PDB file of C-alpha atoms in Angstrom:
ATOM      1  CA  UNK A 256     -46.436  28.515 -22.465  1.00 43.00           C
ATOM      2  CA  UNK A 257     -46.110  30.648 -25.581  1.00 50.00           C
ATOM      3  CA  UNK A 258     -48.385  30.509 -28.584  1.00 58.00           C
ATOM      4  CA  UNK A 259     -47.790  29.504 -32.165  1.00 58.00           C
ATOM      5  CA  UNK A 260     -47.133  33.105 -33.255  1.00 83.00           C
ATOM      6  CA  UNK A 261     -44.347  33.492 -30.732  1.00 84.00           C
ATOM      7  CA  UNK A 262     -42.850  30.162 -31.750  1.00 84.00           C
ATOM      8  CA  UNK A 263     -42.867  31.333 -35.372  1.00 88.00           C
ATOM      9  CA  UNK A 264     -41.162  34.587 -34.353  1.00 90.00           C
ATOM     10  CA  UNK A 265     -38.541  32.611 -32.438  1.00 92.00           C
ATOM     11  CA  UNK A 266     -37.881  30.409 -35.460  1.00 93.00           C
ATOM     12  CA  UNK A 267     -37.757  33.360 -37.857  1.00 93.00           C
ATOM     13  CA  UNK A 268     -35.374  35.338 -35.661  1.00 94.00           C
ATOM     14  CA  UNK A 269     -33.167  32.292 -35.092  1.00 96.00           C
ATOM     15  CA  UNK A 270     -33.009  31.569 -38.817  1.00 96.00           C
ATOM     16  CA  UNK A 271     -31.856  35.111 -39.507  1.00 95.00           C
ATOM     17  CA  UNK A 272     -29.173  34.986 -36.790  1.00 97.00           C
ATOM     18  CA  UNK A 273     -27.888  31.516 -37.726  1.00 97.00           C
ATOM     19  CA  UNK A 274     -27.645  32.285 -41.429  1.00 96.00           C
ATOM     20  CA  UNK A 275     -26.109  35.761 -41.147  1.00 95.00           C
ATOM     21  CA  UNK A 276     -23.700  35.273 -38.262  1.00 96.00           C
ATOM     22  CA  UNK A 277     -23.094  31.501 -38.055  1.00 96.00           C
ATOM     23  CA  UNK A 278     -23.156  30.609 -41.769  1.00 95.00           C
ATOM     24  CA  UNK A 279     -25.575  27.713 -41.374  1.00 95.00           C
ATOM     25  CA  UNK A 280     -29.005  27.269 -42.940  1.00 93.00           C
ATOM     26  CA  UNK A 281     -32.203  26.362 -41.149  1.00 95.00           C
ATOM     27  CA  UNK A 282     -33.808  23.062 -42.194  1.00 95.00           C
ATOM     28  CA  UNK A 283     -37.432  21.969 -41.727  1.00 91.00           C
ATOM     29  CA  UNK A 284     -36.481  18.678 -40.061  1.00 91.00           C
ATOM     30  CA  UNK A 285     -33.636  17.568 -37.770  1.00 91.00           C
ATOM     31  CA  UNK A 286     -30.700  15.745 -39.369  1.00 83.00           C
ATOM     32  CA  UNK A 287     -31.245  12.838 -36.949  1.00 83.00           C
ATOM     33  CA  UNK A 288     -32.647  12.190 -33.496  1.00 86.00           C
ATOM     34  CA  UNK A 289     -33.018  15.337 -31.433  1.00 88.00           C
ATOM     35  CA  UNK A 290     -29.940  15.597 -29.201  1.00 85.00           C
ATOM     36  CA  UNK A 291     -30.298  15.945 -25.436  1.00 91.00           C
ATOM     37  CA  UNK A 292     -29.120  19.491 -24.679  1.00 94.00           C
ATOM     38  CA  UNK A 293     -26.051  19.790 -22.456  1.00 95.00           C
ATOM     39  CA  UNK A 294     -25.782  23.578 -22.503  1.00 97.00           C
ATOM     40  CA  UNK A 295     -28.314  26.187 -21.433  1.00 97.00           C
ATOM     41  CA  UNK A 296     -27.898  29.911 -22.067  1.00 97.00           C
ATOM     42  CA  UNK A 297     -30.307  32.276 -20.393  1.00 97.00           C
ATOM     43  CA  UNK A 298     -30.627  35.980 -21.132  1.00 97.00           C
ATOM     44  CA  UNK A 299     -33.011  38.226 -19.218  1.00 97.00           C
ATOM     45  CA  UNK A 300     -34.593  41.332 -20.760  1.00 94.00           C
ATOM     46  CA  UNK A 301     -36.200  44.363 -19.138  1.00 93.00           C
ATOM     47  CA  UNK A 302     -38.192  47.357 -20.284  1.00 87.00           C
ATOM     48  CA  UNK A 303     -41.640  47.509 -21.839  1.00 83.00           C
ATOM     49  CA  UNK A 304     -41.126  43.770 -22.265  1.00 85.00           C
ATOM     50  CA  UNK A 305     -39.728  41.790 -19.352  1.00 93.00           C
ATOM     51  CA  UNK A 306     -38.776  38.136 -19.157  1.00 95.00           C
ATOM     52  CA  UNK A 307     -36.026  35.856 -20.380  1.00 96.00           C
ATOM     53  CA  UNK A 308     -35.008  33.692 -23.318  1.00 96.00           C
ATOM     54  CA  UNK A 309     -33.528  30.221 -22.846  1.00 96.00           C
ATOM     55  CA  UNK A 310     -31.387  28.553 -25.492  1.00 97.00           C
ATOM     56  CA  UNK A 311     -30.648  24.817 -25.219  1.00 97.00           C
ATOM     57  CA  UNK A 312     -28.246  22.842 -27.377  1.00 97.00           C
ATOM     58  CA  UNK A 313     -25.692  20.062 -27.165  1.00 95.00           C
ATOM     59  CA  UNK A 314     -21.930  20.548 -26.936  1.00 94.00           C
ATOM     60  CA  UNK A 315     -21.188  19.207 -30.432  1.00 93.00           C
ATOM     61  CA  UNK A 316     -23.481  21.733 -32.135  1.00 95.00           C
ATOM     62  CA  UNK A 317     -22.214  24.517 -29.876  1.00 96.00           C
ATOM     63  CA  UNK A 318     -18.667  23.781 -31.052  1.00 95.00           C
ATOM     64  CA  UNK A 319     -19.717  23.812 -34.717  1.00 94.00           C
ATOM     65  CA  UNK A 320     -21.419  27.183 -34.231  1.00 96.00           C
ATOM     66  CA  UNK A 321     -18.419  28.557 -32.323  1.00 96.00           C
ATOM     67  CA  UNK A 322     -16.111  27.468 -35.154  1.00 95.00           C
ATOM     68  CA  UNK A 323     -18.329  29.041 -37.804  1.00 95.00           C
ATOM     69  CA  UNK A 324     -18.522  32.267 -35.818  1.00 96.00           C
ATOM     70  CA  UNK A 325     -14.827  32.744 -35.070  1.00 94.00           C
ATOM     71  CA  UNK A 326     -13.315  30.954 -38.045  1.00 92.00           C
ATOM     72  CA  UNK A 327     -11.474  28.560 -35.734  1.00 87.00           C
ATOM     73  CA  UNK A 328     -12.453  25.145 -37.052  1.00 84.00           C
ATOM     74  CA  UNK A 329     -10.040  23.085 -34.947  1.00 83.00           C
ATOM     75  CA  UNK A 330     -12.046  21.774 -31.951  1.00 71.00           C
ATOM     76  CA  UNK A 331      -8.833  21.098 -30.025  1.00 76.00           C
ATOM     77  CA  UNK A 332      -8.041  24.823 -30.109  1.00 82.00           C
ATOM     78  CA  UNK A 333     -11.498  25.808 -28.869  1.00 88.00           C
ATOM     79  CA  UNK A 334     -11.692  25.846 -25.062  1.00 92.00           C
ATOM     80  CA  UNK A 335     -14.937  25.605 -23.105  1.00 93.00           C
ATOM     81  CA  UNK A 336     -14.481  29.276 -22.259  1.00 94.00           C
ATOM     82  CA  UNK A 337     -14.243  30.144 -25.963  1.00 93.00           C
ATOM     83  CA  UNK A 338     -17.394  28.156 -26.743  1.00 96.00           C
ATOM     84  CA  UNK A 339     -19.255  29.724 -23.822  1.00 96.00           C
ATOM     85  CA  UNK A 340     -18.350  33.204 -25.050  1.00 95.00           C
ATOM     86  CA  UNK A 341     -19.800  32.452 -28.484  1.00 97.00           C
ATOM     87  CA  UNK A 342     -22.922  30.965 -26.867  1.00 97.00           C
ATOM     88  CA  UNK A 343     -23.414  34.251 -24.985  1.00 97.00           C
ATOM     89  CA  UNK A 344     -23.188  36.138 -28.285  1.00 96.00           C
ATOM     90  CA  UNK A 345     -25.648  33.695 -29.847  1.00 97.00           C
ATOM     91  CA  UNK A 346     -28.179  34.097 -27.018  1.00 97.00           C
ATOM     92  CA  UNK A 347     -27.796  37.865 -27.037  1.00 95.00           C
ATOM     93  CA  UNK A 348     -28.529  38.073 -30.761  1.00 96.00           C
ATOM     94  CA  UNK A 349     -31.365  35.535 -30.610  1.00 96.00           C
ATOM     95  CA  UNK A 350     -33.019  37.535 -27.846  1.00 95.00           C
ATOM     96  CA  UNK A 351     -32.587  40.838 -29.692  1.00 92.00           C
ATOM     97  CA  UNK A 352     -33.875  39.348 -32.945  1.00 92.00           C
ATOM     98  CA  UNK A 353     -36.910  37.838 -31.216  1.00 92.00           C
ATOM     99  CA  UNK A 354     -37.870  40.948 -29.272  1.00 90.00           C
ATOM    100  CA  UNK A 355     -37.485  43.225 -32.290  1.00 88.00           C
ATOM    101  CA  UNK A 356     -39.954  40.956 -34.127  1.00 89.00           C
ATOM    102  CA  UNK A 357     -42.295  40.575 -31.167  1.00 87.00           C
ATOM    103  CA  UNK A 358     -42.508  44.296 -30.453  1.00 84.00           C
ATOM    104  CA  UNK A 359     -40.784  46.433 -33.125  1.00 84.00           C
ATOM    105  CA  UNK A 360     -39.431  49.743 -31.865  1.00 80.00           C
ATOM    106  CA  UNK A 361     -39.753  48.791 -28.215  1.00 82.00           C
ATOM    107  CA  UNK A 362     -36.814  49.764 -26.033  1.00 82.00           C
ATOM    108  CA  UNK A 363     -35.404  47.000 -23.860  1.00 84.00           C
ATOM    109  CA  UNK A 364     -32.222  46.186 -21.980  1.00 87.00           C
ATOM    110  CA  UNK A 365     -30.563  42.780 -22.033  1.00 90.00           C
ATOM    111  CA  UNK A 366     -28.656  41.361 -19.082  1.00 92.00           C
ATOM    112  CA  UNK A 367     -25.388  39.535 -19.680  1.00 91.00           C
ATOM    113  CA  UNK A 368     -26.271  35.987 -20.847  1.00 95.00           C
ATOM    114  CA  UNK A 369     -25.610  33.196 -18.329  1.00 97.00           C
ATOM    115  CA  UNK A 370     -24.262  29.831 -19.490  1.00 97.00           C
ATOM    116  CA  UNK A 371     -24.913  26.701 -17.445  1.00 96.00           C
ATOM    117  CA  UNK A 372     -25.191  22.934 -17.845  1.00 95.00           C
ATOM    118  CA  UNK A 373     -28.504  21.495 -19.062  1.00 92.00           C
ATOM    119  CA  UNK A 374     -29.599  17.995 -18.143  1.00 81.00           C
ATOM    120  CA  UNK A 375     -33.245  17.744 -19.163  1.00 83.00           C
ATOM    121  CA  UNK A 376     -35.015  17.639 -22.524  1.00 83.00           C
ATOM    122  CA  UNK A 377     -37.030  20.864 -22.905  1.00 82.00           C
ATOM    123  CA  UNK A 378     -40.762  20.424 -23.422  1.00 81.00           C
ATOM    124  CA  UNK A 379     -42.562  23.545 -24.625  1.00 86.00           C
ATOM    125  CA  UNK A 380     -40.842  26.077 -26.869  1.00 89.00           C
ATOM    126  CA  UNK A 381     -39.438  25.946 -30.383  1.00 92.00           C
ATOM    127  CA  UNK A 382     -36.822  23.698 -31.973  1.00 94.00           C
ATOM    128  CA  UNK A 383     -34.702  25.120 -34.794  1.00 96.00           C
ATOM    129  CA  UNK A 384     -32.867  22.643 -37.008  1.00 96.00           C
ATOM    130  CA  UNK A 385     -29.803  22.981 -39.242  1.00 96.00           C
ATOM    131  CA  UNK A 386     -27.718  20.455 -41.122  1.00 93.00           C
ATOM    132  CA  UNK A 387     -25.149  20.599 -38.295  1.00 92.00           C
ATOM    133  CA  UNK A 388     -27.473  20.237 -35.305  1.00 95.00           C
ATOM    134  CA  UNK A 389     -30.542  21.583 -33.550  1.00 96.00           C
ATOM    135  CA  UNK A 390     -31.173  24.114 -30.835  1.00 96.00           C
ATOM    136  CA  UNK A 391     -34.200  24.772 -28.677  1.00 96.00           C
ATOM    137  CA  UNK A 392     -35.617  28.175 -27.746  1.00 96.00           C
ATOM    138  CA  UNK A 393     -38.049  29.085 -25.016  1.00 94.00           C
ATOM    139  CA  UNK A 394     -39.283  32.612 -24.365  1.00 94.00           C
ATOM    140  CA  UNK A 395     -40.776  33.587 -21.018  1.00 92.00           C
ATOM    141  CA  UNK A 396     -42.566  36.913 -20.820  1.00 88.00           C
ATOM    142  CA  UNK A 397     -43.745  38.506 -17.620  1.00 85.00           C
ATOM    143  CA  UNK A 398     -46.455  41.106 -17.287  1.00 67.00           C
ATOM    144  CA  UNK A 399     -46.888  42.649 -13.825  1.00 56.00           C
ATOM    145  CA  UNK A 400     -45.092  39.734 -12.249  1.00 52.00           C
ATOM    146  CA  UNK A 401     -47.151  37.095 -14.058  1.00 53.00           C
ATOM    147  CA  UNK A 402     -45.277  34.692 -16.296  1.00 55.00           C
ATOM    148  CA  UNK A 403     -47.065  34.051 -19.609  1.00 52.00           C
TER     149      UNK A 403
ATOM    150  CA  UNK B 127      -7.325  50.622 -50.552  1.00 83.00           C
ATOM    151  CA  UNK B 128      -6.337  48.849 -47.346  1.00 93.00           C
ATOM    152  CA  UNK B 129      -7.800  50.283 -44.142  1.00 96.00           C
ATOM    153  CA  UNK B 130      -6.512  50.448 -40.582  1.00 97.00           C
ATOM    154  CA  UNK B 131      -9.335  49.301 -38.323  1.00 98.00           C
ATOM    155  CA  UNK B 132      -9.942  49.377 -34.559  1.00 98.00           C
ATOM    156  CA  UNK B 133     -12.456  46.858 -33.167  1.00 98.00           C
ATOM    157  CA  UNK B 134     -13.746  47.623 -29.651  1.00 98.00           C
ATOM    158  CA  UNK B 135     -15.716  44.839 -27.965  1.00 97.00           C
ATOM    159  CA  UNK B 136     -15.404  43.068 -24.629  1.00 94.00           C
ATOM    160  CA  UNK B 137     -16.086  39.749 -26.375  1.00 93.00           C
ATOM    161  CA  UNK B 138     -12.989  38.235 -27.992  1.00 93.00           C
ATOM    162  CA  UNK B 139     -15.374  36.010 -29.969  1.00 94.00           C
ATOM    163  CA  UNK B 140     -17.134  39.027 -31.496  1.00 96.00           C
ATOM    164  CA  UNK B 141     -13.793  40.664 -32.315  1.00 96.00           C
ATOM    165  CA  UNK B 142     -12.779  37.441 -34.098  1.00 94.00           C
ATOM    166  CA  UNK B 143     -16.103  37.399 -35.943  1.00 96.00           C
ATOM    167  CA  UNK B 144     -15.678  40.968 -37.190  1.00 97.00           C
ATOM    168  CA  UNK B 145     -12.153  40.183 -38.398  1.00 96.00           C
ATOM    169  CA  UNK B 146     -13.538  37.096 -40.147  1.00 94.00           C
ATOM    170  CA  UNK B 147     -16.381  38.872 -41.927  1.00 95.00           C
ATOM    171  CA  UNK B 148     -14.114  41.716 -43.032  1.00 96.00           C
ATOM    172  CA  UNK B 149     -11.982  39.081 -44.764  1.00 94.00           C
ATOM    173  CA  UNK B 150     -15.029  37.276 -46.174  1.00 93.00           C
ATOM    174  CA  UNK B 151     -16.549  40.453 -47.573  1.00 94.00           C
ATOM    175  CA  UNK B 152     -13.338  41.630 -49.195  1.00 94.00           C
ATOM    176  CA  UNK B 153     -12.590  44.582 -46.909  1.00 95.00           C
ATOM    177  CA  UNK B 154      -8.845  45.062 -47.294  1.00 95.00           C
ATOM    178  CA  UNK B 155      -7.022  45.872 -44.080  1.00 96.00           C
ATOM    179  CA  UNK B 156      -3.413  46.875 -43.483  1.00 96.00           C
ATOM    180  CA  UNK B 157      -3.804  46.724 -39.686  1.00 97.00           C
ATOM    181  CA  UNK B 158      -6.535  45.529 -37.328  1.00 98.00           C
ATOM    182  CA  UNK B 159      -6.259  46.658 -33.709  1.00 98.00           C
ATOM    183  CA  UNK B 160      -8.456  45.310 -30.921  1.00 98.00           C
ATOM    184  CA  UNK B 161      -9.562  46.652 -27.548  1.00 98.00           C
ATOM    185  CA  UNK B 162     -11.787  45.214 -24.820  1.00 97.00           C
ATOM    186  CA  UNK B 163     -13.405  48.490 -23.772  1.00 97.00           C
ATOM    187  CA  UNK B 164     -13.387  52.209 -24.460  1.00 98.00           C
ATOM    188  CA  UNK B 165     -10.486  53.016 -22.172  1.00 97.00           C
ATOM    189  CA  UNK B 166      -8.251  50.415 -23.773  1.00 98.00           C
ATOM    190  CA  UNK B 167      -9.316  51.726 -27.182  1.00 98.00           C
ATOM    191  CA  UNK B 168      -8.298  55.279 -26.253  1.00 98.00           C
ATOM    192  CA  UNK B 169      -4.878  53.859 -25.371  1.00 97.00           C
ATOM    193  CA  UNK B 170      -4.622  52.224 -28.798  1.00 98.00           C
ATOM    194  CA  UNK B 171      -5.528  55.513 -30.483  1.00 97.00           C
ATOM    195  CA  UNK B 172      -2.747  57.336 -28.611  1.00 96.00           C
ATOM    196  CA  UNK B 173      -0.245  54.995 -30.280  1.00 96.00           C
ATOM    197  CA  UNK B 174      -1.790  54.134 -33.640  1.00 96.00           C
ATOM    198  CA  UNK B 175      -3.772  55.999 -36.259  1.00 94.00           C
ATOM    199  CA  UNK B 176      -6.769  54.166 -37.709  1.00 97.00           C
ATOM    200  CA  UNK B 177      -9.167  54.874 -40.577  1.00 97.00           C
ATOM    201  CA  UNK B 178     -12.351  53.532 -38.968  1.00 97.00           C
ATOM    202  CA  UNK B 179     -13.540  52.363 -35.536  1.00 98.00           C
ATOM    203  CA  UNK B 180     -16.130  49.625 -34.890  1.00 98.00           C
ATOM    204  CA  UNK B 181     -17.450  49.641 -31.332  1.00 98.00           C
ATOM    205  CA  UNK B 182     -19.897  47.712 -29.162  1.00 96.00           C
ATOM    206  CA  UNK B 183     -22.120  49.648 -26.725  1.00 94.00           C
ATOM    207  CA  UNK B 184     -22.411  47.409 -23.659  1.00 89.00           C
ATOM    208  CA  UNK B 185     -18.958  46.844 -22.240  1.00 92.00           C
ATOM    209  CA  UNK B 186     -17.612  46.726 -18.708  1.00 91.00           C
ATOM    210  CA  UNK B 187     -15.266  49.582 -17.880  1.00 93.00           C
ATOM    211  CA  UNK B 188     -15.787  52.406 -20.372  1.00 95.00           C
ATOM    212  CA  UNK B 189     -18.866  51.566 -22.459  1.00 96.00           C
ATOM    213  CA  UNK B 190     -19.434  52.459 -26.087  1.00 96.00           C
ATOM    214  CA  UNK B 191     -21.484  55.578 -25.425  1.00 96.00           C
ATOM    215  CA  UNK B 192     -18.832  57.111 -23.191  1.00 97.00           C
ATOM    216  CA  UNK B 193     -16.139  56.081 -25.673  1.00 98.00           C
ATOM    217  CA  UNK B 194     -17.903  57.834 -28.569  1.00 98.00           C
ATOM    218  CA  UNK B 195     -18.544  60.876 -26.357  1.00 97.00           C
ATOM    219  CA  UNK B 196     -14.824  61.128 -25.490  1.00 97.00           C
ATOM    220  CA  UNK B 197     -13.810  60.759 -29.141  1.00 97.00           C
ATOM    221  CA  UNK B 198     -16.255  63.457 -30.147  1.00 97.00           C
ATOM    222  CA  UNK B 199     -15.093  65.872 -27.428  1.00 96.00           C
ATOM    223  CA  UNK B 200     -11.486  65.458 -28.514  1.00 95.00           C
ATOM    224  CA  UNK B 201     -12.356  65.941 -32.197  1.00 95.00           C
ATOM    225  CA  UNK B 202     -11.320  62.441 -33.279  1.00 94.00           C
ATOM    226  CA  UNK B 203     -14.726  61.719 -34.813  1.00 92.00           C
ATOM    227  CA  UNK B 204     -14.188  64.631 -37.244  1.00 92.00           C
ATOM    228  CA  UNK B 205     -11.532  62.590 -39.041  1.00 93.00           C
ATOM    229  CA  UNK B 206     -12.105  58.984 -37.942  1.00 96.00           C
ATOM    230  CA  UNK B 207     -15.631  57.611 -38.461  1.00 97.00           C
ATOM    231  CA  UNK B 208     -17.117  55.456 -35.717  1.00 98.00           C
ATOM    232  CA  UNK B 209     -19.565  52.627 -36.467  1.00 98.00           C
ATOM    233  CA  UNK B 210     -21.600  51.288 -33.544  1.00 98.00           C
ATOM    234  CA  UNK B 211     -22.308  47.528 -33.633  1.00 97.00           C
ATOM    235  CA  UNK B 212     -25.259  46.508 -31.467  1.00 94.00           C
ATOM    236  CA  UNK B 213     -28.258  44.203 -31.101  1.00 90.00           C
ATOM    237  CA  UNK B 214     -30.372  47.263 -30.270  1.00 88.00           C
ATOM    238  CA  UNK B 215     -32.319  48.140 -33.414  1.00 86.00           C
ATOM    239  CA  UNK B 216     -34.418  50.960 -31.978  1.00 87.00           C
ATOM    240  CA  UNK B 217     -34.399  54.328 -33.718  1.00 89.00           C
ATOM    241  CA  UNK B 218     -34.070  56.114 -30.369  1.00 89.00           C
ATOM    242  CA  UNK B 219     -30.752  54.396 -29.698  1.00 90.00           C
ATOM    243  CA  UNK B 220     -29.461  55.024 -33.221  1.00 93.00           C
ATOM    244  CA  UNK B 221     -30.307  58.735 -33.039  1.00 94.00           C
ATOM    245  CA  UNK B 222     -28.743  59.026 -29.589  1.00 94.00           C
ATOM    246  CA  UNK B 223     -25.452  57.531 -30.769  1.00 95.00           C
ATOM    247  CA  UNK B 224     -25.506  59.719 -33.887  1.00 96.00           C
ATOM    248  CA  UNK B 225     -25.898  62.812 -31.689  1.00 96.00           C
ATOM    249  CA  UNK B 226     -22.908  61.673 -29.652  1.00 96.00           C
ATOM    250  CA  UNK B 227     -20.814  61.499 -32.820  1.00 96.00           C
ATOM    251  CA  UNK B 228     -21.187  58.022 -34.321  1.00 97.00           C
ATOM    252  CA  UNK B 229     -21.422  58.081 -38.119  1.00 96.00           C
ATOM    253  CA  UNK B 230     -22.551  54.503 -38.664  1.00 97.00           C
ATOM    254  CA  UNK B 231     -24.734  51.925 -36.940  1.00 97.00           C
ATOM    255  CA  UNK B 232     -24.857  48.218 -37.655  1.00 97.00           C
ATOM    256  CA  UNK B 233     -27.509  46.016 -36.057  1.00 95.00           C
ATOM    257  CA  UNK B 234     -26.621  42.427 -35.168  1.00 95.00           C
ATOM    258  CA  UNK B 235     -27.232  40.055 -36.864  1.00 95.00           C
ATOM    259  CA  UNK B 236     -25.568  41.382 -40.008  1.00 96.00           C
ATOM    260  CA  UNK B 237     -24.066  39.767 -43.092  1.00 95.00           C
ATOM    261  CA  UNK B 238     -20.473  40.275 -44.278  1.00 95.00           C
ATOM    262  CA  UNK B 239     -21.837  42.426 -47.111  1.00 96.00           C
ATOM    263  CA  UNK B 240     -23.703  44.677 -44.683  1.00 96.00           C
ATOM    264  CA  UNK B 241     -20.500  45.260 -42.712  1.00 97.00           C
ATOM    265  CA  UNK B 242     -18.535  46.035 -45.872  1.00 96.00           C
ATOM    266  CA  UNK B 243     -21.225  48.417 -47.142  1.00 96.00           C
ATOM    267  CA  UNK B 244     -21.371  50.293 -43.841  1.00 97.00           C
ATOM    268  CA  UNK B 245     -17.571  50.656 -43.667  1.00 97.00           C
ATOM    269  CA  UNK B 246     -17.459  51.915 -47.251  1.00 95.00           C
ATOM    270  CA  UNK B 247     -20.380  54.280 -46.650  1.00 95.00           C
ATOM    271  CA  UNK B 248     -18.834  56.017 -43.634  1.00 95.00           C
ATOM    272  CA  UNK B 249     -15.383  56.169 -45.231  1.00 94.00           C
ATOM    273  CA  UNK B 250     -16.817  57.785 -48.344  1.00 90.00           C
ATOM    274  CA  UNK B 251     -18.528  60.404 -46.185  1.00 82.00           C
ATOM    275  CA  UNK B 252     -22.070  59.509 -47.210  1.00 67.00           C
ATOM    276  CA  UNK B 253     -24.565  60.623 -44.561  1.00 64.00           C
ATOM    277  CA  UNK B 254     -27.830  58.733 -44.097  1.00 58.00           C
TER     278      UNK B 254
END
């Protein structure tokens, strides 16, 4: 489980990514009940820091973000493949933004993000809310094979 | 002035995003070409002249580093500035790409204004 500082870094990095690249502002509270995530995106990182970042969100918010990112606001024209591609970009940038805050100047490599179905409500980690939906972030770091 | 732009990225979503933010930031374009990797981009450049190239680093096939290296060896980077677009914010990476011949570097996430400013900077010949 990560500490409060890491959760703050996750939230700060996510806010920067969502505002700059997805044109949506971070809010202190969710717009409604927290949605059960249906999508998980996992991106592994290696180097002086090793571990992975998980992003969880529901399909409706993923489609809003994909529309904001590409400029295609017609959900009927956005295939699951299109949405998944944007989710990979989102996870890639969230991971880069988090690691650059966690350990500035550290060199790391990111694997290609993997998109899969999510069916459980995440427990530890950090929620980030916007007016269009919420997403959940969880960072796992490993040091000498030990997950922190 | 309207620019001819080549966007090189294996992600169609990122290519769409760059097109979108060029529009949003007021970058005028007369042509926007796209390629999914460095090899495809070299093919585009054999057919079409562009004013500026925006390229990702991590791509299957020919990656961004090899693409910039090839452009530099053939002298293209002397007349067509290349801007690298990456999540990697480390100085080591930026300096490495600059040595290979890239004239600009944009770290994701970036705002539409940051993209516009970087395009205008490299096209005006300003060196950081």
